[in-house]
CSV table of N, CA and C and ligand atoms in Angstrom, one decimal:
chain,number,residue,atom,x,y,z
E,1,MET,N,32.8,9.5,28.2
E,1,MET,CA,34.1,10.1,28.4
E,1,MET,C,34.8,10.5,27.1
E,2,LEU,N,35.6,11.5,27.1
E,2,LEU,CA,36.2,12.0,25.9
E,2,LEU,C,37.1,11.0,25.2
E,3,LEU,N,37.7,10.1,26.0
E,3,LEU,CA,38.5,9.0,25.5
E,3,LEU,C,37.9,8.3,24.4
E,4,GLU,N,36.6,8.0,24.5
E,4,GLU,CA,35.9,7.2,23.5
E,4,GLU,C,36.0,7.8,22.1
E,5,THR,N,35.9,9.2,22.0
E,5,THR,CA,35.9,9.8,20.7
E,5,THR,C,37.3,9.8,20.0
E,6,ALA,N,38.3,9.5,20.8
E,6,ALA,CA,39.7,9.5,20.2
E,6,ALA,C,39.9,8.1,19.6
E,7,LEU,N,39.1,7.1,19.8
E,7,LEU,CA,39.3,5.8,19.2
E,7,LEU,C,39.2,5.9,17.7
E,8,GLU,N,39.9,5.0,17.1
E,8,GLU,CA,39.9,4.9,15.6
E,8,GLU,C,38.5,4.5,15.1
E,9,ARG,N,38.1,5.1,14.0
E,9,ARG,CA,36.8,4.7,13.3
E,9,ARG,C,37.0,4.3,11.9
E,10,THR,N,36.1,3.5,11.4
E,10,THR,CA,36.2,3.1,10.0
E,10,THR,C,34.8,3.2,9.4
E,11,PHE,N,34.8,3.4,8.0
E,11,PHE,CA,33.5,3.4,7.3
E,11,PHE,C,33.3,2.1,6.6
E,12,LEU,N,32.2,1.5,6.8
E,12,LEU,CA,31.8,0.2,6.1
E,12,LEU,C,30.5,0.4,5.4
E,13,ALA,N,30.3,-0.2,4.2
E,13,ALA,CA,29.0,-0.2,3.6
E,13,ALA,C,28.7,-1.6,3.0
E,14,ILE,N,27.6,-2.1,3.4
E,14,ILE,CA,27.1,-3.4,2.8
E,14,ILE,C,26.5,-3.0,1.4
E,15,LYS,N,27.0,-3.5,0.4
E,15,LYS,CA,26.7,-3.1,-1.0
E,15,LYS,C,25.3,-3.7,-1.4
E,16,PRO,N,24.7,-3.3,-2.5
E,16,PRO,CA,23.4,-3.8,-2.9
E,16,PRO,C,23.3,-5.3,-3.0
E,17,ASP,N,24.4,-6.0,-3.3
E,17,ASP,CA,24.4,-7.5,-3.4
E,17,ASP,C,24.3,-8.1,-2.0
E,18,GLY,N,24.9,-7.5,-1.0
E,18,GLY,CA,24.8,-8.0,0.3
E,18,GLY,C,23.4,-7.9,0.9
E,19,VAL,N,22.8,-6.7,0.5
E,19,VAL,CA,21.4,-6.5,1.0
E,19,VAL,C,20.5,-7.5,0.3
E,20,GLN,N,20.6,-7.5,-1.1
E,20,GLN,CA,19.7,-8.4,-1.8
E,20,GLN,C,19.8,-9.9,-1.4
E,21,ARG,N,21.0,-10.3,-1.0
E,21,ARG,CA,21.2,-11.7,-0.7
E,21,ARG,C,20.9,-12.0,0.8
E,22,GLY,N,20.4,-11.0,1.5
E,22,GLY,CA,20.0,-11.3,2.9
E,22,GLY,C,21.1,-11.5,3.8
E,23,LEU,N,22.2,-10.8,3.5
E,23,LEU,CA,23.4,-11.0,4.4
E,23,LEU,C,23.7,-9.9,5.4
E,24,VAL,N,22.7,-9.0,5.5
E,24,VAL,CA,23.0,-7.8,6.4
E,24,VAL,C,23.3,-8.2,7.8
E,25,GLY,N,22.4,-9.1,8.3
E,25,GLY,CA,22.6,-9.6,9.7
E,25,GLY,C,23.9,-10.3,9.9
E,26,GLU,N,24.2,-11.2,9.0
E,26,GLU,CA,25.5,-12.0,9.0
E,26,GLU,C,26.7,-11.1,9.0
E,27,ILE,N,26.7,-10.1,8.1
E,27,ILE,CA,27.8,-9.2,8.0
E,27,ILE,C,28.0,-8.3,9.2
E,28,ILE,N,26.9,-7.8,9.7
E,28,ILE,CA,27.0,-6.9,10.9
E,28,ILE,C,27.5,-7.8,12.1
E,29,ARG,N,27.0,-9.0,12.2
E,29,ARG,CA,27.3,-9.9,13.3
E,29,ARG,C,28.8,-10.1,13.4
E,30,ARG,N,29.5,-10.1,12.3
E,30,ARG,CA,31.0,-10.4,12.4
E,30,ARG,C,31.7,-9.3,13.0
E,31,PHE,N,31.3,-8.0,12.8
E,31,PHE,CA,32.0,-6.9,13.5
E,31,PHE,C,31.6,-6.7,14.9
E,32,GLU,N,30.3,-7.1,15.1
E,32,GLU,CA,29.8,-6.9,16.5
E,32,GLU,C,30.4,-8.0,17.4
E,33,THR,N,30.5,-9.3,17.0
E,33,THR,CA,31.0,-10.3,17.8
E,33,THR,C,32.5,-10.2,17.9
E,34,LYS,N,33.2,-9.6,17.0
E,34,LYS,CA,34.6,-9.4,17.1
E,34,LYS,C,34.9,-8.5,18.3
E,35,GLY,N,34.0,-7.5,18.6
E,35,GLY,CA,34.2,-6.6,19.7
E,35,GLY,C,34.3,-5.2,19.3
E,36,PHE,N,34.0,-4.9,18.1
E,36,PHE,CA,34.0,-3.4,17.7
E,36,PHE,C,32.7,-2.8,18.1
E,37,THR,N,32.7,-1.5,18.1
E,37,THR,CA,31.5,-0.7,18.5
E,37,THR,C,30.9,0.0,17.4
E,38,LEU,N,29.6,-0.2,17.2
E,38,LEU,CA,28.8,0.4,16.2
E,38,LEU,C,28.5,1.9,16.6
E,39,VAL,N,28.9,2.9,15.8
E,39,VAL,CA,28.6,4.2,16.2
E,39,VAL,C,27.7,5.0,15.1
E,40,GLY,N,27.5,4.3,14.0
E,40,GLY,CA,26.6,4.9,13.0
E,40,GLY,C,26.1,3.9,12.1
E,41,LEU,N,24.8,4.0,11.7
E,41,LEU,CA,24.1,3.0,10.9
E,41,LEU,C,23.0,3.6,10.1
E,42,LYS,N,23.0,3.4,8.8
E,42,LYS,CA,21.7,3.8,8.1
E,42,LYS,C,21.6,3.0,6.8
E,43,PHE,N,20.3,2.7,6.6
E,43,PHE,CA,19.8,2.0,5.4
E,43,PHE,C,19.4,3.0,4.4
E,44,MET,N,20.0,3.0,3.2
E,44,MET,CA,19.8,4.2,2.3
E,44,MET,C,20.0,3.9,0.8
E,45,SER,N,19.5,4.7,0.0
E,45,SER,CA,19.8,4.7,-1.4
E,45,SER,C,21.0,5.6,-1.6
E,46,VAL,N,21.8,5.3,-2.6
E,46,VAL,CA,23.0,6.1,-2.8
E,46,VAL,C,22.8,6.9,-4.1
E,47,SER,N,23.0,8.2,-4.0
E,47,SER,CA,22.9,9.1,-5.2
E,47,SER,C,24.1,8.9,-6.1
E,48,LYS,N,24.0,9.2,-7.4
E,48,LYS,CA,25.1,9.2,-8.3
E,48,LYS,C,26.3,10.1,-7.8
E,49,GLU,N,25.9,11.2,-7.3
E,49,GLU,CA,26.9,12.2,-6.8
E,49,GLU,C,27.7,11.6,-5.7
E,50,LEU,N,27.0,11.0,-4.7
E,50,LEU,CA,27.7,10.4,-3.5
E,50,LEU,C,28.6,9.3,-4.0
E,51,ALA,N,28.1,8.4,-4.9
E,51,ALA,CA,28.8,7.3,-5.4
E,51,ALA,C,30.1,7.7,-6.1
E,52,GLU,N,30.0,8.8,-6.9
E,52,GLU,CA,31.2,9.3,-7.7
E,52,GLU,C,32.2,9.9,-6.7
E,53,GLN,N,31.7,10.6,-5.7
E,53,GLN,CA,32.7,11.1,-4.7
E,53,GLN,C,33.3,10.0,-3.9
E,54,HIS,N,32.5,9.1,-3.5
E,54,HIS,CA,33.1,8.0,-2.7
E,54,HIS,C,34.2,7.2,-3.5
E,55,TYR,N,33.9,6.9,-4.8
E,55,TYR,CA,34.9,6.2,-5.6
E,55,TYR,C,35.8,7.1,-6.4
E,56,ASP,N,36.0,8.3,-6.0
E,56,ASP,CA,36.7,9.3,-6.7
E,56,ASP,C,38.1,8.8,-7.1
E,57,VAL,N,38.8,8.1,-6.3
E,57,VAL,CA,40.2,7.6,-6.6
E,57,VAL,C,40.2,6.7,-7.8
E,58,HIS,N,39.0,6.1,-8.1
E,58,HIS,CA,38.9,5.1,-9.2
E,58,HIS,C,38.4,5.7,-10.5
E,59,ARG,N,38.2,7.1,-10.5
E,59,ARG,CA,37.6,7.8,-11.6
E,59,ARG,C,38.1,7.4,-12.9
E,60,GLU,N,39.4,7.2,-13.0
E,60,GLU,CA,40.0,6.9,-14.3
E,60,GLU,C,40.1,5.4,-14.7
E,61,ARG,N,39.6,4.6,-13.8
E,61,ARG,CA,39.6,3.1,-14.0
E,61,ARG,C,38.5,2.7,-15.0
E,62,PRO,N,38.8,1.7,-15.8
E,62,PRO,CA,37.7,1.2,-16.7
E,62,PRO,C,36.4,0.8,-16.1
E,63,PHE,N,36.6,0.3,-14.8
E,63,PHE,CA,35.4,-0.2,-14.1
E,63,PHE,C,34.6,0.8,-13.4
E,64,PHE,N,35.0,2.1,-13.4
E,64,PHE,CA,34.4,3.2,-12.6
E,64,PHE,C,32.9,3.3,-12.9
E,65,ALA,N,32.5,3.4,-14.1
E,65,ALA,CA,31.1,3.6,-14.5
E,65,ALA,C,30.2,2.4,-13.9
E,66,GLY,N,30.7,1.2,-14.1
E,66,GLY,CA,30.0,0.0,-13.6
E,66,GLY,C,29.9,0.0,-12.1
E,67,LEU,N,31.0,0.5,-11.5
E,67,LEU,CA,31.0,0.5,-10.0
E,67,LEU,C,29.9,1.5,-9.5
E,68,VAL,N,29.9,2.7,-10.1
E,68,VAL,CA,28.9,3.7,-9.7
E,68,VAL,C,27.5,3.2,-10.0
E,69,GLU,N,27.3,2.5,-11.1
E,69,GLU,CA,26.0,2.0,-11.5
E,69,GLU,C,25.6,0.9,-10.4
E,70,PHE,N,26.5,0.1,-10.1
E,70,PHE,CA,26.2,-1.0,-9.1
E,70,PHE,C,25.8,-0.5,-7.7
E,71,ILE,N,26.6,0.4,-7.2
E,71,ILE,CA,26.4,0.9,-5.8
E,71,ILE,C,25.1,1.8,-5.7
E,72,THR,N,24.7,2.3,-6.9
E,72,THR,CA,23.4,3.1,-6.9
E,72,THR,C,22.2,2.2,-7.3
E,73,SER,N,22.4,0.9,-7.5
E,73,SER,CA,21.4,0.1,-8.1
E,73,SER,C,20.4,-0.4,-7.1
E,74,GLY,N,20.7,-0.3,-5.8
E,74,GLY,CA,19.8,-0.8,-4.7
E,74,GLY,C,20.2,-0.3,-3.4
E,75,PRO,N,19.4,-0.5,-2.3
E,75,PRO,CA,19.8,0.1,-1.0
E,75,PRO,C,21.1,-0.5,-0.5
E,76,VAL,N,21.8,0.3,0.3
E,76,VAL,CA,23.0,-0.2,1.0
E,76,VAL,C,22.9,0.1,2.5
E,77,VAL,N,23.7,-0.5,3.3
E,77,VAL,CA,23.8,-0.3,4.7
E,77,VAL,C,25.1,0.4,5.0
E,78,ALA,N,25.0,1.7,5.3
E,78,ALA,CA,26.2,2.5,5.6
E,78,ALA,C,26.5,2.5,7.1
E,79,MET,N,27.7,2.2,7.5
E,79,MET,CA,28.0,2.1,8.9
E,79,MET,C,29.4,2.7,9.3
E,80,VAL,N,29.4,3.1,10.6
E,80,VAL,CA,30.7,3.5,11.1
E,80,VAL,C,31.0,2.7,12.4
E,81,TRP,N,32.1,2.1,12.4
E,81,TRP,CA,32.5,1.2,13.5
E,81,TRP,C,33.8,1.8,14.2
E,82,GLU,N,33.9,1.5,15.5
E,82,GLU,CA,34.9,2.1,16.3
E,82,GLU,C,35.7,1.1,17.1
E,83,GLY,N,37.0,1.3,17.3
E,83,GLY,CA,37.8,0.4,18.1
E,83,GLY,C,39.2,0.6,17.8
E,84,GLU,N,40.1,0.1,18.7
E,84,GLU,CA,41.5,0.1,18.4
E,84,GLU,C,41.8,-0.7,17.2
E,85,GLY,N,42.5,-0.1,16.2
E,85,GLY,CA,43.0,-0.8,15.0
E,85,GLY,C,41.8,-1.2,14.1
E,86,VAL,N,40.7,-0.6,14.2
E,86,VAL,CA,39.5,-1.1,13.5
E,86,VAL,C,39.6,-1.0,12.0
E,87,VAL,N,40.4,0.0,11.5
E,87,VAL,CA,40.5,0.2,10.0
E,87,VAL,C,41.1,-1.1,9.4
E,88,ALA,N,42.3,-1.4,9.9
E,88,ALA,CA,43.0,-2.5,9.3
E,88,ALA,C,42.3,-3.9,9.6
E,89,SER,N,41.8,-4.0,10.8
E,89,SER,CA,41.2,-5.2,11.2
E,89,SER,C,39.9,-5.5,10.4
E,90,ALA,N,39.1,-4.4,10.1
E,90,ALA,CA,37.9,-4.6,9.3
E,90,ALA,C,38.3,-5.0,7.9
E,91,ARG,N,39.4,-4.5,7.4
E,91,ARG,CA,39.8,-4.9,6.0
E,91,ARG,C,40.2,-6.4,6.0
E,92,LYS,N,40.7,-6.9,7.1
E,92,LYS,CA,41.0,-8.4,7.2
E,92,LYS,C,39.8,-9.2,7.3
E,93,ILE,N,38.8,-8.7,8.1
E,93,ILE,CA,37.5,-9.4,8.2
E,93,ILE,C,36.8,-9.4,6.9
E,94,ILE,N,36.9,-8.4,6.1
E,94,ILE,CA,36.3,-8.3,4.8
E,94,ILE,C,37.0,-9.2,3.8
E,95,GLY,N,38.3,-9.2,3.8
E,95,GLY,CA,39.0,-10.0,2.8
E,95,GLY,C,39.4,-9.3,1.6
E,96,ALA,N,40.3,-10.0,0.7
E,96,ALA,CA,40.8,-9.3,-0.5
E,96,ALA,C,39.7,-8.9,-1.4
E,97,THR,N,40.1,-8.0,-2.3
E,97,THR,CA,39.1,-7.3,-3.2
E,97,THR,C,38.4,-8.4,-4.1
E,98,ASN,N,39.1,-9.3,-4.6
E,98,ASN,CA,38.5,-10.3,-5.5
E,98,ASN,C,38.0,-11.6,-4.6
E,99,PRO,N,36.7,-11.8,-4.5
E,99,PRO,CA,36.3,-12.8,-3.6
E,99,PRO,C,36.7,-14.2,-4.0
E,100,LEU,N,37.1,-14.4,-5.2
E,100,LEU,CA,37.6,-15.7,-5.7
E,100,LEU,C,38.9,-16.0,-5.0
E,101,THR,N,39.7,-15.0,-4.6
E,101,THR,CA,41.0,-15.2,-4.0
E,101,THR,C,41.0,-14.8,-2.5
E,102,SER,N,39.9,-14.3,-2.0
E,102,SER,CA,39.8,-13.9,-0.6
E,102,SER,C,39.9,-15.2,0.2
E,103,GLU,N,40.5,-15.1,1.4
E,103,GLU,CA,40.6,-16.3,2.2
E,103,GLU,C,39.2,-16.7,2.7
E,104,PRO,N,39.0,-18.0,2.8
E,104,PRO,CA,37.8,-18.5,3.5
E,104,PRO,C,37.9,-18.0,4.9
E,105,GLY,N,36.7,-17.7,5.5
E,105,GLY,CA,36.7,-17.1,6.8
E,105,GLY,C,36.5,-15.6,6.8
E,106,THR,N,36.9,-15.0,5.6
E,106,THR,CA,36.6,-13.6,5.4
E,106,THR,C,35.2,-13.4,4.8
E,107,ILE,N,34.6,-12.2,4.9
E,107,ILE,CA,33.2,-12.0,4.3
E,107,ILE,C,33.2,-12.3,2.8
E,108,ARG,N,34.2,-11.7,2.1
E,108,ARG,CA,34.2,-11.9,0.7
E,108,ARG,C,34.6,-13.4,0.3
E,109,GLY,N,35.5,-14.0,1.1
E,109,GLY,CA,35.9,-15.3,0.9
E,109,GLY,C,34.8,-16.3,1.1
E,110,ASP,N,33.9,-16.0,2.1
E,110,ASP,CA,32.8,-16.9,2.4
E,110,ASP,C,31.6,-16.8,1.5
E,111,PHE,N,31.4,-15.6,1.0
E,111,PHE,CA,30.1,-15.4,0.3
E,111,PHE,C,30.2,-14.9,-1.1
E,112,GLY,N,31.4,-14.7,-1.7
E,112,GLY,CA,31.4,-14.2,-3.0
E,112,GLY,C,32.2,-15.0,-4.0
E,113,ILE,N,32.0,-14.7,-5.3
E,113,ILE,CA,32.8,-15.3,-6.4
E,113,ILE,C,33.3,-14.3,-7.4
E,114,ASN,N,32.8,-13.1,-7.3
E,114,ASN,CA,33.1,-12.1,-8.4
E,114,ASN,C,33.5,-10.7,-7.9
E,115,ILE,N,34.5,-10.1,-8.5
E,115,ILE,CA,35.0,-8.9,-8.0
E,115,ILE,C,34.0,-7.7,-8.1
E,116,GLY,N,33.1,-7.8,-9.0
E,116,GLY,CA,32.0,-6.8,-9.1
E,116,GLY,C,30.9,-7.0,-8.2
E,117,ARG,N,30.9,-8.1,-7.4
E,117,ARG,CA,29.9,-8.4,-6.4
E,117,ARG,C,30.6,-8.9,-5.2
E,118,ASN,N,31.3,-7.9,-4.5
E,118,ASN,CA,32.1,-8.3,-3.4
E,118,ASN,C,31.5,-7.8,-2.0
E,119,LEU,N,30.3,-7.5,-2.1
E,119,LEU,CA,29.4,-7.5,-0.8
E,119,LEU,C,29.6,-6.3,0.1
E,120,ILE,N,30.8,-5.8,0.3
E,120,ILE,CA,31.0,-4.8,1.3
E,120,ILE,C,32.2,-3.9,1.0
E,121,HIS,N,32.1,-2.7,1.4
E,121,HIS,CA,33.2,-1.7,1.3
E,121,HIS,C,33.8,-1.5,2.6
E,122,GLY,N,35.1,-1.3,2.7
E,122,GLY,CA,35.7,-0.9,4.0
E,122,GLY,C,36.8,0.1,3.7
E,123,SER,N,36.9,1.1,4.5
E,123,SER,CA,38.0,2.1,4.3
E,123,SER,C,39.4,1.5,4.3
E,124,ASP,N,40.3,1.9,3.5
E,124,ASP,CA,41.6,1.3,3.4
E,124,ASP,C,42.7,1.9,4.3
E,125,ALA,N,42.4,3.0,4.9
E,125,ALA,CA,43.4,3.7,5.8
E,125,ALA,C,42.7,4.7,6.7
E,126,ILE,N,43.4,5.1,7.7
E,126,ILE,CA,42.7,6.0,8.7
E,126,ILE,C,42.3,7.3,8.0
E,127,GLU,N,43.1,7.8,7.2
E,127,GLU,CA,42.8,9.1,6.5
E,127,GLU,C,41.6,8.9,5.6
E,128,THR,N,41.6,7.8,4.8
E,128,THR,CA,40.4,7.5,4.0
E,128,THR,C,39.2,7.3,4.8
E,129,ALA,N,39.3,6.7,5.9
E,129,ALA,CA,38.1,6.5,6.8
E,129,ALA,C,37.5,7.9,7.2
E,130,GLN,N,38.4,8.8,7.6
E,130,GLN,CA,38.0,10.1,8.0
E,130,GLN,C,37.2,10.8,6.9
E,131,ARG,N,37.8,10.7,5.7
E,131,ARG,CA,37.1,11.3,4.5
E,131,ARG,C,35.8,10.7,4.2
E,132,GLU,N,35.7,9.4,4.3
E,132,GLU,CA,34.5,8.6,3.9
E,132,GLU,C,33.4,8.8,5.0
E,133,ILE,N,33.8,8.9,6.3
E,133,ILE,CA,32.8,9.1,7.3
E,133,ILE,C,32.2,10.4,7.1
E,134,LYS,N,33.0,11.5,6.8
E,134,LYS,CA,32.5,12.8,6.6
E,134,LYS,C,31.5,12.9,5.4
E,135,LEU,N,31.9,12.1,4.4
E,135,LEU,CA,31.1,12.1,3.2
E,135,LEU,C,29.7,11.5,3.4
E,136,TRP,N,29.7,10.4,4.2
E,136,TRP,CA,28.4,9.6,4.3
E,136,TRP,C,27.6,10.0,5.5
E,137,PHE,N,28.2,10.5,6.5
E,137,PHE,CA,27.4,10.8,7.8
E,137,PHE,C,27.6,12.2,8.2
E,138,LYS,N,26.5,12.8,8.7
E,138,LYS,CA,26.5,14.1,9.4
E,138,LYS,C,27.0,13.8,10.9
E,139,ASP,N,27.6,14.8,11.5
E,139,ASP,CA,28.1,14.6,12.8
E,139,ASP,C,27.1,14.1,13.8
E,140,ASP,N,25.8,14.6,13.7
E,140,ASP,CA,24.8,14.2,14.6
E,140,ASP,C,24.2,12.8,14.3
E,141,GLU,N,24.7,12.2,13.3
E,141,GLU,CA,24.2,10.8,13.0
E,141,GLU,C,25.1,9.8,13.6
E,142,LEU,N,26.2,10.3,14.2
E,142,LEU,CA,27.2,9.3,14.9
E,142,LEU,C,26.9,9.4,16.4
E,143,VAL,N,27.0,8.3,17.0
E,143,VAL,CA,26.7,8.2,18.5
E,143,VAL,C,27.9,7.7,19.2
E,144,SER,N,28.4,8.5,20.1
E,144,SER,CA,29.5,8.1,21.0
E,144,SER,C,28.9,7.5,22.3
E,145,TRP,N,29.3,6.3,22.5
E,145,TRP,CA,28.7,5.6,23.7
E,145,TRP,C,29.7,4.6,24.3
E,146,THR,N,29.5,4.2,25.5
E,146,THR,CA,30.4,3.3,26.2
E,146,THR,C,29.8,1.9,26.3
E,147,PRO,N,30.3,1.0,25.5
E,147,PRO,CA,29.7,-0.4,25.7
E,147,PRO,C,30.1,-1.0,27.0
E,148,HIS,N,29.2,-1.6,27.7
E,148,HIS,CA,29.5,-2.1,29.0
E,148,HIS,C,30.2,-3.4,29.0
E,149,LEU,N,30.4,-3.9,27.7
E,149,LEU,CA,31.2,-5.2,27.5
E,149,LEU,C,32.7,-4.9,27.6
E,150,THR,N,33.1,-3.7,27.5
E,150,THR,CA,34.5,-3.3,27.4
E,150,THR,C,35.5,-4.1,28.3
E,151,PRO,N,35.1,-4.2,29.6
E,151,PRO,CA,36.1,-4.9,30.5
E,151,PRO,C,36.2,-6.3,30.2
E,152,TRP,N,35.3,-6.9,29.4
E,152,TRP,CA,35.3,-8.3,29.1
E,152,TRP,C,36.0,-8.5,27.8
E,153,LEU,N,36.3,-7.4,27.1
E,153,LEU,CA,37.0,-7.5,25.8
E,153,LEU,C,38.5,-7.0,25.9
E,154,LYS,N,38.7,-6.1,26.9
E,154,LYS,CA,40.1,-5.5,27.0
E,154,LYS,C,40.5,-5.6,28.4
E,155,GLU,N,41.8,-5.9,28.6
E,155,GLU,CA,42.4,-5.8,30.0
E,155,GLU,C,42.5,-4.4,30.4
G,1,DAT,P1,38.4,-2.6,-2.1
G,1,DAT,O1,36.9,-2.6,-2.2
G,1,DAT,O2,38.9,-4.0,-1.7
G,1,DAT,O3,39.0,-1.5,-1.3
G,1,DAT,P2,39.3,-1.2,-4.5
G,1,DAT,O4,39.3,0.1,-3.7
G,1,DAT,O5,40.6,-1.4,-5.2
G,1,DAT,O6,39.0,-2.5,-3.6
G,1,DAT,O7,38.2,-1.1,-5.6
G,1,DAT,C1,36.9,-0.6,-5.2
G,1,DAT,C2,35.9,-1.5,-5.8
G,1,DAT,O8,36.0,-1.5,-7.3
G,1,DAT,C3,36.1,-3.0,-5.5
G,1,DAT,O9,35.4,-3.3,-4.2
G,1,DAT,C4,35.4,-3.7,-6.6
G,1,DAT,C5,35.7,-2.8,-7.8
G,1,DAT,N1,36.9,-3.2,-8.6
G,1,DAT,C6,38.2,-3.1,-8.2
G,1,DAT,N2,39.0,-3.6,-9.1
G,1,DAT,C7,38.2,-4.0,-10.1
G,1,DAT,C8,38.4,-4.7,-11.4
G,1,DAT,N3,39.7,-4.9,-11.8
G,1,DAT,N4,37.4,-5.0,-12.1
G,1,DAT,C9,36.1,-4.7,-11.7
G,1,DAT,N5,35.8,-4.1,-10.5
G,1,DAT,C10,36.8,-3.8,-9.8
G,2,MG,MG1,39.1,0.5,-1.7
C-alpha cells in the first residue's frame, strides 16, 4: 500500500569497528526487535568520495581526515530502516556520540569506550536522513514491504 512509503526512514551504518568486532548481528537485532522495518541493507566498502560527502558537515573539523580514513578502512553495513519516529528513536538506541558517556543500554554505551570507535552512524534529523539515503542507496535498492507483525506492534 502507498501508506507504507510515507513512513519515516533513517539511514544507519555499522562502521568498520562494529564489523570487525563481530557486532553486526547484535546491532541489527536491536532495531529489528524494537519493531522497525528494514528496507535497505548492503555490505560494502566506502570510497573516499562517498565518505567525504557523507561527512561533509564536518569538513572543517580537526577530526575530519581521521573520520574519513576510519570509515574507509574496512567494510561497513549500510542500512535504511523505516517506522514512525524512527529517526529520533534510532538515535536514542545508538546513544550519545562519545561512548564513554553514552547511557548503558544504548549500542555505544554497551559496546564502546572511544569517540573515534563508536560503532554506528545514524541520521540526526529527517532531512539529513533523506540526504543520506539518497547518497548511499539507489531507489531500486530499497524495498517497500508490509511486515505481517504490524498488528502486533501497533494498535
Ligand atoms: P554522531 O555520529 O553522534 O552523529 P557527529 O555527527 O557529531 O556525531 O560526528 C560524526 C562522527 O565524528 C562521530 O560519530 C565520531 C566523530 N567525532 C565527532 N566528534 C569528534 C571529536 N571531538 N573527536 C573525534 N571524533 C569525533
Ligand atoms: Mg552525526
